[in-house]
XYZ file of C-alpha atoms in Angstrom:
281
model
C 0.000 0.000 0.000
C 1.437 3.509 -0.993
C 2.341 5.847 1.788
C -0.791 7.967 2.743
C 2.038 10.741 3.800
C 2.892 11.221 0.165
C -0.588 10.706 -1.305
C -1.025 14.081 -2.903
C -3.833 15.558 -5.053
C -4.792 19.062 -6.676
C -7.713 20.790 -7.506
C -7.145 24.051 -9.972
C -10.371 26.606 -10.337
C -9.282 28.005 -13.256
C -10.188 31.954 -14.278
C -9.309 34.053 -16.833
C -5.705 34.440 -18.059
C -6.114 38.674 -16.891
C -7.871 37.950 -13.856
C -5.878 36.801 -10.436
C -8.764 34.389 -9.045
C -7.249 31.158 -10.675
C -6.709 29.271 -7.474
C -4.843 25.991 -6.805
C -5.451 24.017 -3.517
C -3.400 20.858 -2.243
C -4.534 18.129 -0.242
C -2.577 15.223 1.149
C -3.591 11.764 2.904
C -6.540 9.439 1.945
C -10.152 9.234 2.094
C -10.156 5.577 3.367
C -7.872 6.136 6.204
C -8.991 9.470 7.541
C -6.333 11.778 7.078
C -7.763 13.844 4.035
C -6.904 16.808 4.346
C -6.273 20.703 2.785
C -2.392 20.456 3.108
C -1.864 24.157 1.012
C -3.997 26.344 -0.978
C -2.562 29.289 -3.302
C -4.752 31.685 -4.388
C -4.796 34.815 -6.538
C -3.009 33.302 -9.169
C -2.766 36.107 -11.549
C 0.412 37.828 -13.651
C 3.280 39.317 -11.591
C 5.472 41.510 -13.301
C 6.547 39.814 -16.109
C 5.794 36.287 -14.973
C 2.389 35.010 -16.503
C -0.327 33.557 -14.365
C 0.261 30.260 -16.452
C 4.007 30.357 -16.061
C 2.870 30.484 -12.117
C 0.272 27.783 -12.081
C 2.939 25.544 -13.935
C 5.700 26.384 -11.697
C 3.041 25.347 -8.857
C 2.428 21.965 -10.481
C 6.107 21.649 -11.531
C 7.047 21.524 -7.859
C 4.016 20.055 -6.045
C 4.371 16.641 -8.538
C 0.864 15.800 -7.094
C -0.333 12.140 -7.820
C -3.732 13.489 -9.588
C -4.532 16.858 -10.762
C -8.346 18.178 -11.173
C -9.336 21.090 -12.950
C -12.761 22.376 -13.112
C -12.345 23.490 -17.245
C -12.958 21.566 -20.385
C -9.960 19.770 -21.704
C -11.097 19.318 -25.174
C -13.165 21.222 -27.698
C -16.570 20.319 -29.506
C -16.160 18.342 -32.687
C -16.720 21.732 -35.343
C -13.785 23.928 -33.367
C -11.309 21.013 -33.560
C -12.459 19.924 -37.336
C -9.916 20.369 -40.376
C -12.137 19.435 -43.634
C -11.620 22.093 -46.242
C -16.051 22.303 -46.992
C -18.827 22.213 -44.309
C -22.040 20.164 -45.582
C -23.906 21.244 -42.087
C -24.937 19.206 -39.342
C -27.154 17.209 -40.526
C -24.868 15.223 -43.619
C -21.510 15.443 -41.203
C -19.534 12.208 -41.716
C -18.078 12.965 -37.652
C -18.140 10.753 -35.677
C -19.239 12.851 -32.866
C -21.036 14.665 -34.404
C -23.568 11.400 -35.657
C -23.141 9.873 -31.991
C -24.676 13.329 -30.749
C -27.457 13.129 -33.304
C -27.754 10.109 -32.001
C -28.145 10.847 -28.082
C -30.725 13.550 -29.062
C -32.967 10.945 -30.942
C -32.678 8.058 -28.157
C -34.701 11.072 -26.128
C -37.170 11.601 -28.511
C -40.732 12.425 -26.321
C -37.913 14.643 -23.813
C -37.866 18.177 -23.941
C -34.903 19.744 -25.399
C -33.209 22.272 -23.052
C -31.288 23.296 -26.242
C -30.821 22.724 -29.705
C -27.724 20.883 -30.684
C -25.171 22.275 -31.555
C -22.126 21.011 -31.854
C -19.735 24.359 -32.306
C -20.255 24.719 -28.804
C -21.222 21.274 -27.195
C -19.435 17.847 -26.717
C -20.651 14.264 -26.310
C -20.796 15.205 -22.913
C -22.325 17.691 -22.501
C -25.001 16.205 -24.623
C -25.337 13.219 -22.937
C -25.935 14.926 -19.567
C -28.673 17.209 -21.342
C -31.389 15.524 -19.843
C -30.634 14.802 -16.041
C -29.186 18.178 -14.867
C -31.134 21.209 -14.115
C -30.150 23.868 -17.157
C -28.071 26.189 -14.750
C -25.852 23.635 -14.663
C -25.373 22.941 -18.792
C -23.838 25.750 -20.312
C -21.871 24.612 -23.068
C -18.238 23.616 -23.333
C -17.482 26.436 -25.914
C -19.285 28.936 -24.728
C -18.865 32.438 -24.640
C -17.921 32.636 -20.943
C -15.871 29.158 -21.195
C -14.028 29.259 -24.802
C -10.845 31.143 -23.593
C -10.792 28.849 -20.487
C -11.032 25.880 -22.482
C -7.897 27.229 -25.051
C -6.125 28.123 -21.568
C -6.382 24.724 -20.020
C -5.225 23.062 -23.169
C -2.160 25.066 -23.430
C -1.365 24.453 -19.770
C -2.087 20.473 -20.515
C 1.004 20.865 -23.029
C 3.311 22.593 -21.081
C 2.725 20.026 -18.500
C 3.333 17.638 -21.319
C 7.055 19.285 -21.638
C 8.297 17.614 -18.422
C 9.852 14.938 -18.272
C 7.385 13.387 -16.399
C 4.445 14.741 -17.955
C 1.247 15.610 -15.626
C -2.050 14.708 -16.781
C -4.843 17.239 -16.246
C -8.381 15.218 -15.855
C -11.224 17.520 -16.077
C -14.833 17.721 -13.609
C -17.664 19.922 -13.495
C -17.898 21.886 -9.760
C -21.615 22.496 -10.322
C -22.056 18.880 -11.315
C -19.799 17.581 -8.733
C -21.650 19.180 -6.015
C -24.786 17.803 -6.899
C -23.556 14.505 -7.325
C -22.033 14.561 -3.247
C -25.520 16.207 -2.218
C -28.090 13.382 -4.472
C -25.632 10.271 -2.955
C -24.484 11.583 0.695
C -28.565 12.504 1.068
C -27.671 16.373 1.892
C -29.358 19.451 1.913
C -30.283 20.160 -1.549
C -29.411 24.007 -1.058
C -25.805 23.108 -0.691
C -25.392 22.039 -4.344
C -27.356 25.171 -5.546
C -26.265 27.811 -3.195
C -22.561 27.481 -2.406
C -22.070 30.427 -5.621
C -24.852 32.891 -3.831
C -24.028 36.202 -2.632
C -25.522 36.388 0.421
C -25.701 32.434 2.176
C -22.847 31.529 -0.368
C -20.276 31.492 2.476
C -22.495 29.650 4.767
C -23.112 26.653 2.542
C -19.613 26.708 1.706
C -18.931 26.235 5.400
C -21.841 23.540 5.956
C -20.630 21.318 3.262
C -17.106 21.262 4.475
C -18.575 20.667 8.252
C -20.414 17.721 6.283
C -17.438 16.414 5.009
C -15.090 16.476 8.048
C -18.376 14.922 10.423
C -18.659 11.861 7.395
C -14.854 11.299 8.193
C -14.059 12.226 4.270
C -11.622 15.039 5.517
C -9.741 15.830 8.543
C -8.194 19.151 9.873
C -8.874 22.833 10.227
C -11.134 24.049 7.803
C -9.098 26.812 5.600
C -11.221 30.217 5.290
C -9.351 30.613 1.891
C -11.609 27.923 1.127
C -14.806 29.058 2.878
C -14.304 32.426 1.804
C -14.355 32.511 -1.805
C -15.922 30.716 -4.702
C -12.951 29.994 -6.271
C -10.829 28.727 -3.311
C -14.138 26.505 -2.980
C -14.379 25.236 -6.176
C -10.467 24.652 -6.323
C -10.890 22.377 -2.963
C -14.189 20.744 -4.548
C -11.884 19.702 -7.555
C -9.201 18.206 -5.291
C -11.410 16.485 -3.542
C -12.820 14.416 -6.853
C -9.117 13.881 -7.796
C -8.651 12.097 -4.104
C -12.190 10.224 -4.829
C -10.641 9.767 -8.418
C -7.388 7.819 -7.504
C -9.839 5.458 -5.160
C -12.131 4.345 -7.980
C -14.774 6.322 -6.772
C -15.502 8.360 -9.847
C -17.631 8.140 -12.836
C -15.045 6.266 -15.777
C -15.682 6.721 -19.507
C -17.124 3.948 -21.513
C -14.561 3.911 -23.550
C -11.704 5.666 -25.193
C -13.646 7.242 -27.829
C -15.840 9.150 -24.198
C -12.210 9.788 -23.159
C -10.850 11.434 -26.166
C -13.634 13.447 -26.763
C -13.855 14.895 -23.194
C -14.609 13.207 -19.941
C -15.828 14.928 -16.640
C -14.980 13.282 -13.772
C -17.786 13.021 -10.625
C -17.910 11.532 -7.280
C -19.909 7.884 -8.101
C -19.844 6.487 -4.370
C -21.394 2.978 -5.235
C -20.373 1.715 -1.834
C -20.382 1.825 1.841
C -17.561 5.444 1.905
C -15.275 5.833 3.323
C -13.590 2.916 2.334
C -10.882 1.878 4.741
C -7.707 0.604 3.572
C -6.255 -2.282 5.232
C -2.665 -3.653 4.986
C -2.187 -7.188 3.602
């Protein structure tokens, strides 16, 4: 059994490349044995000087080496952004792949209301196959306007990780989706899931799901108010915390490589009595 001492997982909230709210929060130990917990968490992760914020978040990674890095940002792009045929015919007589298994999703629903048309210059597989079980809030499309330049920045960091020698895979999950997952399978309050972004009781159910979380036994030690006090230092630790559920099987796996290479997002899938403990042979 590996050393729960130097068990190590990240969680990156990712922002805007001119913004300084990208946050990155550590956590060492293991769910099963009890000793989760927030070991660092930087925040304000924005250009100094002449440094860039990515040359800072890679620096971060560089250093940490953590065993399994989260980030809450699409990896990959829909299937018309990352297309290279010379013509367009439309939709409708595309020979993609992707394109045909997302027609396909959208007519094994058929009697469903649509939330949106498809469309994919802004939507993957994914997000089309979650279409139908998640409230719309939580949908907005992988190339949107709010998400496109996240998406091109978390690529580009994905290949400067690839530039070390011992490259660091990125895996990507949904904070919004993540959430809701914890709340529909741990049988919490439902305003936790919904209301951790609000203004006003934002803070509070911040604070109540991490109180949740330490009194289940998932994690252990202080509660950091870099974490309770922001969205982003939340949603950084919420990311973290998947990547620690991720390296213990306890997260929802692609079907198959063709889910994977189009884009996969991560989420807690606790199918069994959690935690888990670990036990030494």
């Amino acid at each position: 059994m590996q050393d729960a001492r130097k068990v190590k997982v990240a969680g990156i909230h990712l922002a805007g490349p001119n913004s300084n709210k990208t946050t990155l929060v550590i956590m060492t130990g293991r769910l099963g044995e009890g000793n989760l917990k927030i070991a660092s968490v930087y925040d304000r992760i924005g250009a100094l000087q002449k440094l860039f914020s990515d040359d800072r978040l890679f620096d971060l990674l560089r250093t940490q080496r953590p065993d399994r890095v989260m980030i809450d940002s699409p990896l990959t792009v829909p299937p018309c952004v990352s297309c290279v045929r010379p013509s367009c015919p439309g939709v409708n007589a595309c020979e993609d792949i992707a394109v045909a298994y997302m027609q396909m999703l959208v007519e094994s629903h058929q009697g469903r209301r649509r939330k949106r048309p498809l469309n994919p210059q802004t939507q993957r597989i994914w997000d089309v196959k979650e279409w139908f079980r998640w409230q719309p809030s939580l949908q907005e499309p992988t190339y949107s306007a709010n998400k496109a330049p996240l998406v091109v920045r978390a690529m580009t960091l994905q290949k400067r990780l690839n530039s070390l020698a011992e490259p660091i895979q990125l895996r990507e999950t949904s904070v919004p989706h993540a959430m809701s997952h914890l709340v529909e399978q741990l049988h919490l309050d439902q305003d936790l899931a919904y209301e951790y972004r609000a203004f006003e009781v934002g803070r509070k159910r911040r604070l109540m799901h991490l109180q949740a979380m330490s009194e289940r036994g998932y994690i252990t030690g202080a509660i950091d108010e870099a974490v309770v006090g922001s969205v982003e230092g939340f949603s950084a630790y919420m990311a973290a915390f998947v990547a620690a559920l991720d390296l213990e099987g306890l997260c929802t796996r692609p079907q198959n490589s063709f889910y994977l290479e189009q884009g996969w997002v991560y989420l807690p899938e606790l199918a069994c009595e959690f935690p888990r403990l670990h036990t030494s042979s």
